[in-house]
């Protein structure tokens, strides 16, 4: 799908915003669960290294008292924001190409690397979350971040699909779907925040071992990646709904070869 068609779709949506029938968010999440169950290999192949890296970093920092000042450094969250972005890009591509017929275009999109603008946008969201985390009210910081991110979050599936997109275009695309985007993004943020105290409580019932903190950190990263998988599938679905994006189709050369 060319950029011209995307812009045409944007103009039609802006002109007739009330004619847009958004898909049911509940059905989208059910489809996301089915998609996750069908792609266990891809998920665990990427999720386990992320959790392992988090566990290794935590174990080293906890075991070495000289590194105590680095345990809660904001740089670790920024690093994992970029790692999460790479996972999200890959998962959105897989969601967009679900049940796609083999073709050169499909292979090209599936093998494409993450766009630099995707990483920059994710990095900006990560820095914004770090700045808002300084607020005394965690809930207020989460709501402010979610409200801001949901305005432009459709930029992520657009970039993953290889469609150039600006913040203005992403805002126009997401305007009829703001409730869906807010609930999808906010739900993932809320569950991630709740996972921290829940895992800390569970750790109190584990045997006192040096690797306890590393195990809790790894589990939290796994929860985050799982939430990203659901959110990524939801974003891909809403992006297709908003733009009419179509999967690359195989070229039919049966008659061309005769000439």
XYZ file of C-alpha atoms in Angstrom:
259
model
C 0.000 0.000 0.000
C 1.509 3.314 -1.108
C 1.773 6.458 0.962
C -0.725 8.127 -1.375
C -3.376 5.543 -0.543
C -2.661 5.952 3.179
C -3.068 9.734 2.881
C -6.292 9.244 0.929
C -7.601 7.009 3.680
C -6.607 9.632 6.232
C -8.555 12.323 4.403
C -11.622 10.113 4.195
C -11.448 9.373 7.925
C -11.023 13.052 8.795
C -13.980 13.979 6.627
C -16.249 11.224 8.016
C -14.937 10.272 11.473
C -18.314 8.969 12.676
C -18.585 6.386 9.909
C -15.591 4.472 11.212
C -16.608 1.239 12.878
C -13.832 0.250 15.259
C -13.375 -3.448 15.983
C -14.294 -4.817 19.389
C -11.297 -4.533 21.697
C -12.357 -7.728 23.471
C -12.313 -9.687 20.214
C -8.965 -8.151 19.317
C -7.488 -9.402 22.597
C -8.947 -12.877 22.016
C -7.353 -12.908 18.561
C -4.098 -11.725 20.154
C -4.208 -14.688 22.544
C -4.814 -17.130 19.680
C -2.000 -15.542 17.669
C 0.357 -15.796 20.666
C -0.501 -19.468 21.162
C 0.194 -20.152 17.485
C 3.582 -18.408 17.566
C 5.131 -19.813 20.723
C 8.448 -20.491 19.023
C 8.910 -16.916 17.834
C 7.823 -15.529 21.205
C 10.079 -17.598 23.440
C 13.014 -17.322 21.047
C 12.980 -13.570 21.648
C 11.513 -13.354 25.171
C 13.925 -15.716 26.926
C 17.109 -13.834 25.884
C 15.521 -10.591 27.129
C 14.677 -12.165 30.489
C 18.108 -13.802 30.679
C 19.892 -10.516 30.044
C 17.810 -8.803 32.737
C 18.561 -11.585 35.218
C 22.294 -11.486 34.486
C 22.491 -7.701 34.922
C 20.548 -7.829 38.192
C 22.639 -10.701 39.574
C 25.927 -8.918 38.795
C 24.743 -5.647 40.316
C 23.396 -7.347 43.438
C 26.525 -9.457 43.940
C 29.006 -6.589 43.623
C 28.716 -3.877 46.270
C 30.939 -1.577 44.216
C 28.126 -1.353 41.653
C 25.433 -0.411 44.161
C 24.932 3.028 42.578
C 24.092 1.398 39.241
C 21.282 -0.812 40.515
C 18.481 1.665 39.852
C 20.126 3.760 37.154
C 17.710 5.097 34.540
C 20.000 3.824 31.799
C 18.859 0.243 32.354
C 15.249 1.173 31.692
C 16.320 3.058 28.569
C 18.299 0.025 27.365
C 15.323 -2.273 27.789
C 13.064 0.278 26.107
C 15.162 -0.148 22.959
C 15.144 -3.932 23.361
C 11.372 -3.891 23.816
C 11.100 -1.758 20.680
C 12.988 -4.364 18.642
C 10.708 -7.111 19.964
C 7.586 -5.027 19.291
C 8.685 -4.274 15.730
C 9.211 -7.974 15.029
C 5.916 -8.996 16.634
C 3.913 -6.349 14.745
C 5.462 -7.546 11.475
C 4.452 -11.116 12.288
C 0.924 -9.939 13.134
C 0.589 -7.944 9.916
C 1.790 -10.929 7.888
C -0.466 -13.444 9.636
C -1.477 -16.188 7.155
C 0.139 -14.217 4.314
C 0.739 -16.086 1.058
C 4.450 -16.547 0.297
C 5.783 -13.812 -1.941
C 8.843 -11.653 -2.412
C 7.110 -8.712 -0.741
C 6.194 -10.792 2.308
C 9.745 -12.100 2.652
C 11.171 -8.599 2.277
C 8.933 -7.176 4.993
C 9.503 -10.104 7.359
C 13.290 -9.878 6.991
C 13.483 -6.097 7.172
C 15.301 -4.557 10.111
C 13.710 -2.147 12.535
C 13.320 1.378 11.181
C 15.476 4.056 12.804
C 12.379 6.228 13.319
C 10.748 3.324 15.168
C 13.673 3.222 17.587
C 13.741 7.003 17.977
C 10.018 7.145 18.699
C 10.302 4.317 21.225
C 13.293 6.040 22.820
C 11.286 9.268 23.122
C 8.460 7.381 24.834
C 10.970 5.757 27.178
C 12.536 9.098 28.114
C 9.095 10.588 28.688
C 8.229 7.679 31.006
C 11.496 8.234 32.908
C 10.740 11.923 33.383
C 7.151 11.292 34.489
C 8.351 8.604 36.918
C 9.733 11.428 39.089
C 6.195 12.494 39.926
C 5.142 11.454 43.446
C 1.909 9.874 42.163
C 2.694 6.778 40.108
C -0.896 6.492 38.904
C -0.917 10.079 37.616
C 2.375 9.521 35.784
C 0.994 6.364 34.151
C -2.199 8.120 33.017
C -0.295 11.105 31.587
C 2.121 8.831 29.722
C -0.689 6.644 28.363
C -2.767 9.625 27.251
C 0.185 11.123 25.376
C 1.450 7.878 23.865
C -1.986 6.784 22.641
C -2.258 9.947 20.516
C 0.590 8.877 18.248
C 1.080 5.163 18.924
C -0.221 4.089 15.497
C 3.042 5.420 14.147
C 4.653 2.176 15.355
C 2.690 -0.297 13.181
C 2.936 2.119 10.246
C 6.735 2.106 10.477
C 6.818 -1.649 11.045
C 4.754 -2.091 7.864
C 7.248 -0.014 5.903
C 4.830 2.908 5.485
C 6.443 6.305 6.191
C 4.409 8.107 8.826
C 4.669 11.404 10.662
C 3.295 12.312 14.071
C 0.546 14.309 12.376
C -0.495 11.350 10.231
C -0.372 8.998 13.212
C -2.570 11.382 15.192
C -5.100 11.591 12.349
C -5.114 7.798 11.992
C -5.665 7.210 15.682
C -8.244 9.923 16.329
C -11.298 7.699 15.656
C -9.687 4.912 17.712
C -8.527 6.896 20.728
C -10.588 4.962 23.261
C -9.283 1.643 21.940
C -5.694 2.882 21.869
C -5.918 4.368 25.365
C -7.398 1.194 26.847
C -4.932 -1.046 25.000
C -1.895 0.997 26.002
C -3.137 1.825 29.491
C -4.075 -1.779 30.211
C -0.565 -2.956 29.355
C 0.992 -0.212 31.514
C -1.307 -0.954 34.456
C -0.618 -4.692 34.369
C 3.114 -4.076 34.170
C 2.946 -1.783 37.200
C 0.884 -4.322 39.137
C 3.303 -7.107 38.239
C 6.105 -5.436 40.219
C 4.470 -5.612 43.686
C 2.957 -8.992 42.872
C 6.296 -10.548 41.986
C 7.947 -8.892 45.000
C 5.315 -10.476 47.248
C 5.880 -13.864 45.609
C 9.637 -13.516 46.172
C 9.050 -13.286 49.920
C 7.850 -16.897 49.839
C 10.917 -18.168 47.987
C 13.949 -19.660 49.759
C 16.556 -17.040 50.626
C 18.975 -17.389 47.724
C 21.364 -14.931 46.021
C 19.497 -15.304 42.745
C 16.066 -14.253 44.094
C 16.322 -10.665 42.856
C 17.531 -11.839 39.446
C 14.618 -14.284 39.151
C 12.077 -11.579 40.033
C 13.586 -9.188 37.494
C 13.549 -11.856 34.785
C 9.916 -12.702 35.553
C 8.932 -9.036 35.346
C 10.641 -8.680 31.968
C 8.785 -11.764 30.733
C 5.505 -10.197 31.835
C 6.419 -7.003 29.995
C 7.242 -8.877 26.793
C 3.992 -10.836 27.014
C 2.054 -7.588 27.420
C 3.935 -6.119 24.463
C 2.933 -9.123 22.367
C -0.754 -8.507 23.085
C -0.430 -4.746 22.626
C 1.553 -5.199 19.406
C -1.066 -7.485 17.898
C -3.757 -5.003 18.894
C -1.883 -2.119 17.284
C -1.403 -4.114 14.087
C -5.129 -4.916 13.967
C -6.177 -1.308 14.590
C -3.664 -0.096 11.997
C -5.139 -2.408 9.359
C -8.620 -1.249 10.304
C -7.676 2.433 10.099
C -5.742 2.307 6.827
C -7.035 -0.716 4.940
C -3.448 -1.944 4.715
C -3.109 -5.112 2.651
C -0.452 -7.793 2.804
C 1.978 -7.963 -0.140
C 0.481 -10.203 -2.797
C 2.454 -12.729 -4.869
C 3.121 -11.731 -8.457
C 1.164 -13.756 -11.004
C 3.658 -14.526 -13.749
C 1.736 -17.351 -15.430
C 0.835 -15.223 -18.458
C 3.828 -12.889 -18.413
C 6.175 -15.781 -19.103
C 4.436 -16.400 -22.424
C 5.632 -13.091 -23.876
